[in-house]
Every structure is written in structure tokens, then in C-alpha cells.
Coordinates of C-alpha atoms and ligand atoms in Angstrom, one line a residue:
M245 CA 14.5 28.1 16.7
E246 CA 16.8 26.4 19.3
P247 CA 19.6 24.7 17.3
P248 CA 19.7 20.9 17.7
H249 CA 22.6 19.1 19.4
L250 CA 24.9 18.9 16.4
L251 CA 26.5 15.7 15.4
L252 CA 30.2 16.6 15.0
P253 CA 32.9 13.8 15.2
L254 CA 35.8 14.8 17.5
D255 CA 38.5 12.4 18.4
R256 CA 40.4 13.3 21.6
T257 CA 43.1 10.7 20.9
A258 CA 43.9 12.1 17.5
P259 CA 47.0 14.3 17.2
A260 CA 45.1 17.2 15.5
P261 CA 44.0 19.9 18.0
L262 CA 40.3 20.0 18.9
Q263 CA 39.8 23.4 17.4
V264 CA 41.2 22.2 14.0
Q265 CA 39.0 19.0 14.2
L266 CA 35.9 21.1 15.0
Y267 CA 36.7 23.6 12.2
E268 CA 37.1 20.7 9.7
A269 CA 33.9 18.9 10.9
L270 CA 31.9 22.1 10.6
R271 CA 33.4 22.8 7.2
Q272 CA 32.6 19.3 5.9
A273 CA 29.0 19.5 7.1
I274 CA 28.6 22.9 5.4
L275 CA 30.1 21.7 2.1
A276 CA 28.0 18.5 2.2
G277 CA 24.8 20.6 2.6
R278 CA 24.0 19.2 6.0
F279 CA 24.1 22.8 7.4
P280 CA 22.6 24.8 4.5
A281 CA 22.9 28.6 3.9
G282 CA 21.1 30.4 6.7
F283 CA 21.5 27.6 9.2
R284 CA 22.2 29.1 12.6
L285 CA 25.1 27.5 14.4
P286 CA 24.7 27.2 18.2
A287 CA 26.1 29.9 20.4
T288 CA 29.7 29.2 21.4
R289 CA 28.8 28.7 25.0
T290 CA 26.1 26.1 24.0
L291 CA 28.3 24.2 21.6
S292 CA 31.2 24.1 24.0
A293 CA 28.9 22.6 26.7
D294 CA 27.3 20.1 24.2
L295 CA 30.7 18.9 23.0
G296 CA 32.5 19.1 26.3
V297 CA 35.3 21.3 24.9
G298 CA 36.6 24.7 26.0
R299 CA 34.7 27.8 24.8
N300 CA 37.9 29.2 23.3
T301 CA 38.1 26.0 21.1
V302 CA 34.7 26.8 19.6
I303 CA 35.5 30.5 19.2
A304 CA 38.7 29.7 17.3
A305 CA 36.9 27.3 15.0
Y306 CA 34.1 29.8 14.3
E307 CA 36.6 32.6 13.6
Q308 CA 38.5 30.4 11.1
L309 CA 35.2 29.6 9.3
A310 CA 34.2 33.2 9.3
A311 CA 37.6 34.3 7.9
E312 CA 37.2 31.8 5.0
G313 CA 33.7 32.9 4.3
Y314 CA 31.9 29.7 5.3
V315 CA 29.9 31.5 8.0
D316 CA 28.8 35.1 8.8
A317 CA 29.2 36.2 12.3
R318 CA 27.1 39.2 13.2
T319 CA 27.0 40.7 16.7
G320 CA 23.7 39.9 18.3
A321 CA 22.5 37.7 15.4
G322 CA 24.8 34.7 16.1
T323 CA 26.7 32.7 13.5
E324 CA 25.0 31.7 10.3
V325 CA 26.1 29.5 7.5
A326 CA 26.9 31.7 4.5
A327 CA 25.5 31.3 1.0
L328 CA 28.4 29.6 -0.7
P329 CA 29.2 30.0 -4.4
P330 CA 28.9 26.8 -6.4
D331 CA 32.7 26.5 -7.0
R332 CA 33.2 26.2 -3.2
L333 CA 30.7 23.3 -3.2
L334 CA 32.5 21.6 -6.0
A335 CA 35.8 21.8 -4.2
A336 CA 34.5 19.5 -1.6
G337 CA 36.5 17.0 0.4
P338 CA 36.6 13.1 0.4
G339 CA 33.0 12.7 1.6
D340 CA 31.8 14.4 -1.5
R341 CA 33.8 12.2 -3.8
R342 CA 31.9 9.3 -2.4
A343 CA 28.7 11.1 -3.3
A344 CA 30.0 11.2 -6.9
N345 CA 29.2 7.5 -7.0
L346 CA 25.5 8.2 -6.3
P347 CA 24.0 6.5 -9.3
S348 CA 25.3 3.1 -8.4
A349 CA 24.9 3.6 -4.6
T350 CA 21.2 4.4 -5.2
T351 CA 20.5 1.5 -7.6
L352 CA 17.7 -0.6 -6.1
S353 CA 18.2 -4.3 -5.4
K354 CA 16.4 -6.7 -7.7
R355 CA 13.7 -7.1 -5.1
G356 CA 13.4 -3.4 -4.6
A357 CA 13.2 -2.8 -8.3
S358 CA 10.3 -5.2 -8.6
L359 CA 8.5 -3.4 -5.8
A360 CA 9.0 -0.1 -7.5
G361 CA 8.4 -1.3 -11.0
L362 CA 4.6 -1.8 -11.1
R363 CA 3.3 -1.5 -14.6
A364 CA 0.1 0.3 -13.9
P365 CA 0.1 4.0 -14.6
P366 CA 0.0 6.1 -11.4
P367 CA -3.3 7.8 -10.6
V368 CA -4.0 11.3 -12.1
P369 CA -3.6 13.6 -9.0
G370 CA -6.8 14.7 -7.4
M371 CA -9.0 12.7 -9.9
A372 CA -11.2 10.0 -8.5
A373 CA -12.6 9.0 -11.9
F374 CA -12.1 6.1 -12.7
Q375 CA -9.5 4.7 -10.4
P376 CA -10.1 1.0 -9.8
G377 CA -10.6 0.1 -6.2
L378 CA -11.3 3.6 -4.9
P379 CA -14.4 3.7 -2.6
A380 CA -16.7 6.7 -2.1
V381 CA -14.4 8.6 0.3
E382 CA -16.8 11.6 0.3
L383 CA -19.6 9.4 1.8
F384 CA -17.5 8.1 4.7
P385 CA -18.9 9.2 8.1
H386 CA -15.9 11.4 8.9
T387 CA -17.5 13.2 11.9
L388 CA -18.4 10.0 13.6
W389 CA -15.0 8.5 12.8
A390 CA -13.3 11.6 14.3
D391 CA -15.4 11.2 17.5
L392 CA -14.5 7.5 17.7
M393 CA -10.8 8.3 17.2
A394 CA -10.9 11.1 19.8
K395 CA -12.5 8.7 22.3
A396 CA -10.0 6.0 21.5
A397 CA -7.1 8.3 21.9
R398 CA -8.4 9.5 25.3
R399 CA -9.2 6.1 26.6
P400 CA -6.8 3.8 24.8
L401 CA -7.2 0.1 24.9
A402 CA -4.2 -0.5 27.2
P403 CA -2.1 -3.3 25.6
S404 CA -1.9 -1.6 22.2
L405 CA 0.1 1.4 23.5
G406 CA 3.1 -0.7 24.2
Y407 CA 4.8 -3.6 22.4
D408 CA 2.6 -6.3 23.8
E409 CA 0.2 -6.9 21.0
P410 CA 2.0 -6.8 17.6
T411 CA -0.9 -8.6 15.9
G412 CA -3.4 -6.0 17.1
E413 CA -5.9 -5.2 19.9
P414 CA -7.6 -8.3 21.2
A415 CA -11.0 -6.7 21.1
L416 CA -10.6 -5.7 17.5
R417 CA -9.3 -9.2 16.6
R418 CA -12.4 -10.7 18.3
A419 CA -14.7 -8.3 16.4
I420 CA -13.1 -9.2 13.1
A421 CA -13.3 -12.9 13.8
A422 CA -17.0 -12.6 14.7
Y423 CA -17.8 -10.5 11.6
L424 CA -16.0 -12.9 9.2
A425 CA -17.7 -15.9 10.8
A426 CA -21.1 -14.3 10.2
A427 CA -20.6 -12.7 6.9
R428 CA -18.0 -14.9 5.1
G429 CA -18.2 -18.3 6.8
V430 CA -14.6 -17.9 8.0
N431 CA -13.6 -20.2 10.7
A432 CA -11.1 -18.7 13.1
D433 CA -10.5 -17.7 16.7
E434 CA -9.0 -14.3 17.6
D435 CA -5.4 -15.7 17.9
Q436 CA -5.4 -16.4 14.2
V437 CA -6.4 -12.8 13.3
I438 CA -3.4 -10.5 12.5
I439 CA -4.1 -6.8 12.1
V440 CA -1.9 -5.3 9.3
S441 CA -1.7 -1.9 7.6
G442 CA -3.9 -2.9 4.7
A443 CA -4.1 -6.0 2.6
Q444 CA -1.0 -5.0 0.7
A445 CA 1.0 -5.2 4.0
G446 CA -0.6 -8.6 4.6
L447 CA 0.7 -9.7 1.2
D448 CA 4.1 -8.3 1.9
L449 CA 4.3 -10.0 5.3
T450 CA 3.1 -13.4 4.0
A451 CA 5.5 -13.2 1.0
R452 CA 8.4 -12.4 3.3
L453 CA 7.6 -15.1 5.8
L454 CA 6.8 -17.9 3.4
L455 CA 8.8 -17.4 0.2
D456 CA 12.5 -17.9 -0.4
P457 CA 14.1 -16.6 -3.6
G458 CA 13.3 -19.0 -6.4
D459 CA 10.2 -20.5 -4.7
G460 CA 7.2 -21.0 -7.0
I461 CA 3.9 -19.1 -6.5
I462 CA 0.9 -19.7 -8.7
V463 CA -0.8 -16.5 -9.6
E464 CA -4.0 -15.8 -11.6
D465 CA -3.5 -14.6 -15.2
P466 CA -4.7 -11.9 -15.6
G467 CA -4.2 -11.0 -11.9
Y468 CA -3.6 -8.3 -9.3
L469 CA -0.4 -6.4 -9.8
G470 CA 0.1 -5.4 -6.1
A471 CA 0.2 -9.1 -5.1
R472 CA 2.7 -9.9 -7.9
A473 CA 5.0 -7.1 -6.8
A474 CA 5.0 -8.3 -3.2
F475 CA 5.9 -11.9 -4.4
L476 CA 8.6 -10.7 -6.8
G477 CA 9.8 -8.5 -4.0
S478 CA 10.6 -11.7 -2.1
G479 CA 12.5 -13.1 -5.0
A480 CA 9.8 -15.7 -5.8
N481 CA 9.1 -17.2 -9.2
L482 CA 5.7 -16.4 -10.5
I483 CA 3.8 -19.3 -12.2
P484 CA 0.9 -17.7 -14.1
V485 CA -2.2 -19.9 -14.5
P486 CA -5.1 -18.8 -16.7
A487 CA -8.3 -17.5 -15.0
D488 CA -11.6 -17.7 -16.9
A489 CA -15.3 -17.1 -16.1
D490 CA -15.0 -19.7 -13.3
G491 CA -11.8 -18.4 -11.8
I492 CA -8.4 -19.9 -11.9
N493 CA -8.1 -23.2 -13.9
L494 CA -5.5 -25.3 -12.2
D495 CA -5.8 -28.0 -14.9
L496 CA -3.8 -25.6 -17.0
A497 CA -1.0 -25.3 -14.4
P498 CA 2.4 -26.5 -15.8
L499 CA 2.9 -30.2 -15.0
A500 CA 6.2 -29.5 -13.4
A501 CA 4.8 -26.8 -11.1
A502 CA 5.7 -27.3 -7.5
P503 CA 4.3 -24.1 -5.9
R504 CA 4.9 -23.2 -2.3
L505 CA 1.9 -20.8 -2.4
I506 CA -1.2 -20.2 -4.6
Y507 CA -2.6 -16.6 -4.7
V508 CA -6.3 -16.3 -5.7
T509 CA -9.2 -13.8 -5.5
P510 CA -12.1 -16.4 -5.5
S511 CA -15.0 -14.1 -4.5
H512 CA -14.4 -11.6 -7.2
Q513 CA -11.5 -12.3 -9.5
Y514 CA -9.2 -9.3 -10.0
P515 CA -9.6 -7.9 -12.6
T516 CA -12.1 -10.0 -14.6
G517 CA -14.8 -10.0 -11.8
A518 CA -15.4 -13.7 -12.1
T519 CA -16.6 -15.7 -9.1
M520 CA -14.7 -19.0 -8.6
S521 CA -17.1 -21.9 -9.1
A522 CA -17.6 -24.4 -6.3
A523 CA -16.0 -27.2 -8.4
R524 CA -12.9 -25.1 -8.9
R525 CA -12.7 -24.3 -5.2
L526 CA -12.6 -28.0 -4.4
T527 CA -10.0 -28.6 -7.0
L528 CA -7.9 -25.8 -5.7
L529 CA -7.9 -27.2 -2.1
D530 CA -7.2 -30.7 -3.5
R531 CA -4.3 -29.6 -5.6
A532 CA -2.9 -27.4 -2.8
A533 CA -2.9 -30.5 -0.6
Q534 CA -1.1 -32.6 -3.3
W535 CA 1.5 -29.9 -3.8
G536 CA 1.9 -29.3 -0.1
A537 CA 1.2 -25.6 -0.9
L538 CA -0.6 -22.9 1.1
V539 CA -3.4 -20.8 -0.5
I540 CA -3.7 -17.0 -0.1
E541 CA -7.3 -16.0 -0.4
D542 CA -7.5 -12.3 -1.1
D543 CA -11.1 -11.4 -0.3
Y544 CA -10.6 -7.7 -0.9
D545 CA -14.1 -6.5 -1.8
S546 CA -16.6 -9.4 -1.3
E547 CA -18.9 -7.1 0.6
Y548 CA -20.1 -5.5 -2.6
R549 CA -22.3 -8.1 -4.4
Y550 CA -25.4 -6.8 -6.2
R551 CA -26.8 -10.0 -7.8
G552 CA -26.6 -13.6 -6.9
R553 CA -25.7 -15.2 -3.6
P554 CA -22.1 -14.7 -2.3
L555 CA -20.2 -17.9 -2.0
P556 CA -18.7 -18.3 1.5
A557 CA -15.0 -17.9 1.7
L558 CA -12.7 -20.7 0.7
Q559 CA -11.1 -20.5 4.2
G560 CA -14.3 -21.9 5.7
M561 CA -14.1 -25.0 3.4
D562 CA -10.5 -25.7 4.4
R563 CA -10.1 -28.6 6.7
D564 CA -6.3 -28.9 7.0
G565 CA -5.2 -25.3 7.7
R566 CA -4.0 -24.5 4.2
V567 CA -5.7 -21.2 3.6
I568 CA -4.4 -17.7 4.6
Y569 CA -7.3 -15.4 4.3
L570 CA -6.8 -11.7 3.6
G571 CA -9.2 -8.8 4.0
T572 CA -9.1 -5.0 4.1
F573 CA -11.0 -2.0 5.4
S574 CA -9.8 0.0 2.4
K575 CA -12.8 -0.8 0.3
T576 CA -15.5 -1.0 3.1
M577 CA -14.2 2.2 4.7
V578 CA -11.4 4.3 3.1
P579 CA -7.9 3.3 2.0
G580 CA -6.3 6.0 4.2
I581 CA -7.2 4.1 7.3
R582 CA -4.5 1.6 6.4
A583 CA -6.0 -1.3 8.2
G584 CA -6.6 -4.9 7.1
Y585 CA -6.3 -8.4 8.5
L586 CA -4.8 -11.8 7.8
I587 CA -6.4 -14.9 9.2
V588 CA -3.6 -17.4 9.3
P589 CA -3.8 -21.2 10.0
R590 CA -3.3 -22.1 13.7
A591 CA 0.1 -23.6 13.0
L592 CA 1.4 -20.2 11.7
A593 CA -0.2 -17.8 14.1
E594 CA 2.6 -17.6 16.6
K595 CA 5.3 -17.4 13.9
F596 CA 3.5 -14.5 12.3
R597 CA 3.1 -12.8 15.7
L598 CA 6.8 -13.1 16.4
A599 CA 7.9 -11.9 13.0
L600 CA 5.5 -9.0 12.9
R601 CA 7.2 -7.5 16.0
V602 CA 10.3 -6.8 14.0
T603 CA 8.6 -5.4 10.9
G604 CA 7.5 -2.3 13.0
H605 CA 4.4 -2.2 10.8
F606 CA 1.6 -1.8 13.4
V607 CA -1.7 0.0 13.0
P608 CA -1.8 2.9 15.4
P609 CA -3.8 2.2 18.6
A610 CA -6.3 5.1 18.2
I611 CA -7.3 3.6 14.8
Q612 CA -7.6 0.2 16.2
G613 CA -9.7 1.5 19.1
A614 CA -12.0 3.4 16.7
L615 CA -12.3 0.5 14.4
T616 CA -13.3 -1.8 17.3
R617 CA -16.2 0.6 18.2
F618 CA -17.1 1.1 14.5
L619 CA -17.5 -2.7 14.1
E620 CA -19.1 -3.4 17.5
D621 CA -21.6 -0.6 17.5
G622 CA -22.9 -1.5 14.0
H623 CA -21.6 1.5 12.1
F624 CA -19.6 -0.8 9.9
A625 CA -22.5 -2.9 8.8
R626 CA -24.7 0.2 8.2
H627 CA -22.0 1.9 6.2
V628 CA -21.4 -1.1 4.0
R629 CA -25.2 -1.6 3.4
R630 CA -25.4 2.1 2.3
M631 CA -22.4 1.9 0.1
R632 CA -23.7 -1.3 -1.6
L633 CA -26.8 0.6 -2.8
R634 CA -24.8 3.6 -3.9
Y635 CA -22.2 1.6 -5.8
Q636 CA -24.9 -0.4 -7.5
D637 CA -26.4 2.9 -8.7
R638 CA -23.0 4.2 -9.7
Q639 CA -22.4 1.1 -11.7
E640 CA -25.7 1.4 -13.5
I641 CA -25.0 5.0 -14.5
M642 CA -21.5 4.1 -15.5
V643 CA -22.5 1.2 -17.8
G644 CA -25.4 3.3 -19.3
S645 CA -23.1 6.2 -20.0
L646 CA -20.4 4.0 -21.6
Q647 CA -23.0 2.3 -23.8
K648 CA -24.3 5.7 -24.8
H649 CA -21.0 7.4 -25.6
A650 CA -18.4 4.8 -26.5
G651 CA -19.8 4.1 -30.0
G652 CA -19.0 0.4 -29.8
M653 CA -15.3 1.0 -28.9
L654 CA -15.8 0.0 -25.3
L655 CA -18.1 -3.0 -24.5
A656 CA -19.5 -2.2 -21.1
R657 CA -21.8 -4.8 -19.4
P658 CA -23.2 -4.8 -15.9
A659 CA -21.1 -6.7 -13.3
D660 CA -22.6 -8.7 -10.4
A661 CA -20.2 -7.3 -7.9
G662 CA -17.3 -5.0 -7.0
M663 CA -16.3 -1.4 -7.5
Q664 CA -14.9 -1.4 -11.0
L665 CA -15.6 -2.7 -14.5
A666 CA -13.3 -4.7 -16.8
V667 CA -14.4 -3.2 -20.1
P668 CA -13.2 -5.0 -23.3
A669 CA -12.1 -2.5 -26.0
D670 CA -12.1 -2.8 -29.7
T671 CA -8.4 -2.0 -30.0
R672 CA -5.0 -3.8 -30.4
D673 CA -3.3 -1.2 -28.2
D674 CA -5.1 -0.5 -25.0
Q675 CA -2.0 1.2 -23.5
A676 CA -2.2 3.9 -26.2
L677 CA -6.0 4.1 -25.5
A678 CA -5.4 4.6 -21.8
R679 CA -2.7 7.2 -22.5
R680 CA -5.2 9.3 -24.5
I681 CA -7.7 9.2 -21.7
I682 CA -5.1 10.0 -19.0
A683 CA -3.9 12.9 -21.1
A684 CA -7.5 14.2 -20.9
G685 CA -7.2 14.1 -17.0
I686 CA -9.1 10.9 -16.4
N687 CA -7.8 7.6 -14.9
A688 CA -8.0 4.6 -17.1
R689 CA -6.0 1.4 -16.6
P690 CA -5.2 -0.8 -19.6
L691 CA -6.4 -4.3 -18.9
S692 CA -3.4 -5.8 -20.7
V693 CA -1.1 -4.8 -17.8
Y694 CA -2.7 -7.6 -15.8
S695 CA -1.8 -10.4 -18.2
L696 CA 1.4 -12.4 -18.1
G697 CA 0.9 -15.2 -20.6
P698 CA -0.8 -15.4 -24.0
G699 CA -4.5 -14.6 -24.3
V700 CA -3.9 -10.9 -23.3
M701 CA -7.2 -9.1 -22.5
R702 CA -7.4 -5.7 -24.1
G703 CA -9.6 -3.0 -22.7
L704 CA -9.9 -0.7 -19.7
H705 CA -10.3 -1.3 -16.0
L706 CA -12.5 1.5 -14.7
G707 CA -13.5 2.2 -11.1
Y708 CA -16.9 3.8 -10.5
A709 CA -17.4 3.5 -6.7
G710 CA -15.4 6.6 -5.9
V711 CA -17.2 8.9 -8.4
P712 CA -20.3 10.9 -7.3
E713 CA -23.4 9.9 -9.4
R714 CA -23.8 13.3 -11.0
L715 CA -20.2 13.4 -12.3
I716 CA -20.2 9.9 -13.9
G717 CA -22.1 10.8 -17.1
P718 CA -20.0 13.9 -18.0
L719 CA -16.7 12.2 -17.1
V720 CA -17.6 9.1 -19.2
K721 CA -18.4 11.4 -22.1
R722 CA -15.0 13.1 -21.8
L723 CA -13.3 9.7 -21.5
C724 CA -15.1 8.5 -24.6
Q725 CA -14.2 11.6 -26.6
A726 CA -10.5 11.0 -25.7
A727 CA -10.8 7.2 -26.4
L728 CA -12.4 7.8 -29.9
Q729 CA -9.6 10.3 -31.0
R730 CA -7.7 7.6 -32.8
G731 CA -4.3 7.9 -34.2
N732 CA -2.6 10.4 -31.9
Ligands
PLP221 C1 -7.1 -7.4 -5.2 C2 -6.6 -6.5 -4.2 N1 -5.9 -6.9 -3.1 C3 -5.4 -6.1 -2.2 C4 -5.5 -4.7 -2.3 C5 -4.8 -3.9 -1.3 O1 -5.6 -3.1 -0.5 P1 -5.1 -2.3 0.7 O2 -3.6 -2.5 0.8 O3 -5.5 -0.9 0.5 O4 -5.8 -2.9 1.9 C6 -6.3 -4.2 -3.3 C7 -6.4 -2.7 -3.5 O5 -6.8 -2.2 -4.5 C8 -6.8 -5.1 -4.3 O6 -7.5 -4.6 -5.3

């Protein structure tokens, strides 16, 4: 492989001769591991041209390094970094003493620590069962998607290849606005639509743009951890307010609360699955107006409703530009697409657009182009309709299997919507319960991780949408066997 143009600091005004400086710079780079054993140094002619120094300077530096055993110079094979004994590496220069401070240098900021400190256990690698929020990735039309991506890459929608459209391809924004108007009663024109790399990126952007350290944000209790992490990552002060079978109950908000934002999941409360009642929606908009707060409506999976009529989005009821609506293609398509959207009030649209430019977080143009066609040509609607039927079946099998195998330990009941079940458990320690199941190789999230205040829910949050029908029964059986092994 052709060696890269090496970064080697030489100072022509310094008293030390260039060959000594070059020798020292190479030695430091080798000791610091930047040039590891076997790394091929450039030919003397190449390095002398790259650095603008005489070839004899390079030869002298290489000879010195070879004499001290830092490099092996073999005729015909070039000059390679030698495998150094560990004591050489320990006898390193000043740069390495700085590295001795590593633990404190790599300590995260408070904001960073809150981003990295999610309390949910990470997924078991390679195991779809029973990850909350995971769709049926095996049923996604991959071939069609690959064709749309290839077409989009060959004939890109022009503006998105440069820096002109940080908020996304206009055709895609129009398609999303049209879909949301028809399916969710969202009221917005394309300038209010902002394409982001998933709902999580939308939360992060909103938090960074609207929250200062110490600002209050009302969150549902229990509630979605990813949103909390994003808000804490902006230094905000979480104000948990209980959510019940009708959604968040703002009558229970602290009297002194003066939130800047209110984060809710009205269509399908995360994780309880409740739908916010019409009365609570009106109260929410009223209270937001009194507080002068904005509302973030996270409508992450409203497409999957199996019983009852979906209520239109809160955003469509908002008359004074108070609601920031958030949606994602992670649930309707696959999470790896990393595409979602914010619908921001008109007064914020230009500010978000300007800020997004400097985040660098854009959705790649081929994905935007393919998504546009996926929506405009009806593939999206067809896929969602198919998945709704499959997820309904999967849920039925899941509930039936849990009722059969859990022996009363887990109280599974059918849910009207969504991709996961919040299953109450007869236990005081749902974390230990989840650990036993995870040890058996199956994902199970304890419900208690979602609670902030008193009234902690105990049980498991179990996703069924991503698990093929024929596997659900056997995996639920394994889960229940692990769950029922008490006391270890
Ligand atoms: C309530 C809720 N909001 C937002 C997200 C984020 O979705 P993504 O970033 O994949 O679009 C999720 C994903 O699980 C979710 O459950």
C-alpha cells in the first residue's frame, strides 16, 4: 500500500538540525503507537519530496532509527517499524506522560455522561426477541428498496447533493406533509418539515435548540428513556408527571412547575400503551399556553393501531404554534434507514434550518430520494398495511403464549396498538427477573427503568413485532422458564 503523506512537525526556525528533528518526530510517532510495528515508512525519496527536505536528511534520520532498533531497513523491502519490546514503549517521551492522565482526560462531561448512561439493558446481540420497538426487518421489501436506492443514486434530486437543503429534499418534505395531513391530521406546509436521522436525532436537535441548562421539561412518568437522555444531555431539569390510562395527568404537575417544554407520546404512551384522552389533550394545550411552553408530540408508532379509531395528532388541534411533532421511519420501515421528521411551528422553521446546517446530521441524498419514491408510489402505505396485519397476529400469538406459559407470573393482556407489550409481573424485583431472561439469551426490559417517581410499575416490556410468528411460542416458553426460576 502506498504510504500516506505523514504528519511530522519540522520547524525550520528551530536551532536543531532538520535530520535530528525528523529522527525525533519519527521516534515519538513510533513510541506513541501512531506508526505501529510493520508500518512501512515512505521511501527516502518520497519523504524528502513530501517534506521539502534534502534526501540526505531523511537517509540520516532513517539510519539513526535503524541503528537504535526502531526500524528495520532491508534492501528492496523498504524501511519498516520494528516490533519494540515493552520497556522501550514505557521509556516514552513527554507526549506519553500526558497520556498517563488518560482517565481524567477521558471522563465525560455531565451532559455526555447522561447521554451514555441509559438505564435500559443493551440488546442481546443478534436476538430480535423481544426487543421493544424493533419492527419486522425480515419482511421489509429489501429488493425494491435497493432498486429505489440505486435509481436515486444514479439520478439524484439535485439540491440534496450540496449544502443547499439541510432540512431535506423538498419533494420528500412535501410527501411527508401530504402523508401526515391525510393520515394524522397534521397541519403543516413543507417548510415546516425537517428531515432528521431518526426521531432520536429530532429529540436531540430540539433539546439543544430549546433547552438551556436548568430549564424545566415535563416528561411522562413512566416514560421514554431516549427522550430523557436527550433532555438531560442538554442540561435540562426533568419534571416527571404521572401518566395513567388516559395519558399524562397535568393536574398532578408540581404547582411551581414552569416548564419550557412538555414531552408527550399521546397516540400511544411509551411504555404503558395508553391513548391520551381528548379531555387531557385540551388540558395539555391549555396548560402549555399558560406556561408559555412548547409541546413535543412524539408520534413514533401511531400507524399500528388494531382496535378503536386513532385520534388525530395533537399538532392538528394546536391553534397557536405550540406543538413540535416528531415521527420516524424506524417503525414503519426499518431503524437502519435512520430517517425521521420534525414538524416545527412556522416561527421556528427558519431557526431550525439554520441550526441544522452546523450539526452535520443530514440524511444521505440517496436515502431521501428512495424514500420520496417509496412514499409517492404507494409502497409505504402498502408496507404499513401489511405490517399492521402481521403485527396484530404476532401480538395475538405473544399474548396467548405468555398466558399459557407464565403461570400467573406475567399478566399479559392484548393491547390496542403498537409493537410491544407492557406486561405487569408478580415480582418486587423486575430487574432481577429481566436479568434471568437475558441470561437465557432473550431480551426483556424491566418496566421499572421507565419510572422516575413513586408508583413504580414492575414487569417486562416485550417487543413482538420483530419476531417471526413461528418463533414466538418457543421463545416465550424459554423466557417463561427463565422467569420462573426464582431465587438465582
Ligand atoms: C417513543 C420513541 N420515540 C423515539 C424513538 C426513536 O426512534 P428512531 O430514532 O429510531 O427514529 C423510539 C424508538 O424506539 C421510541 O420508542
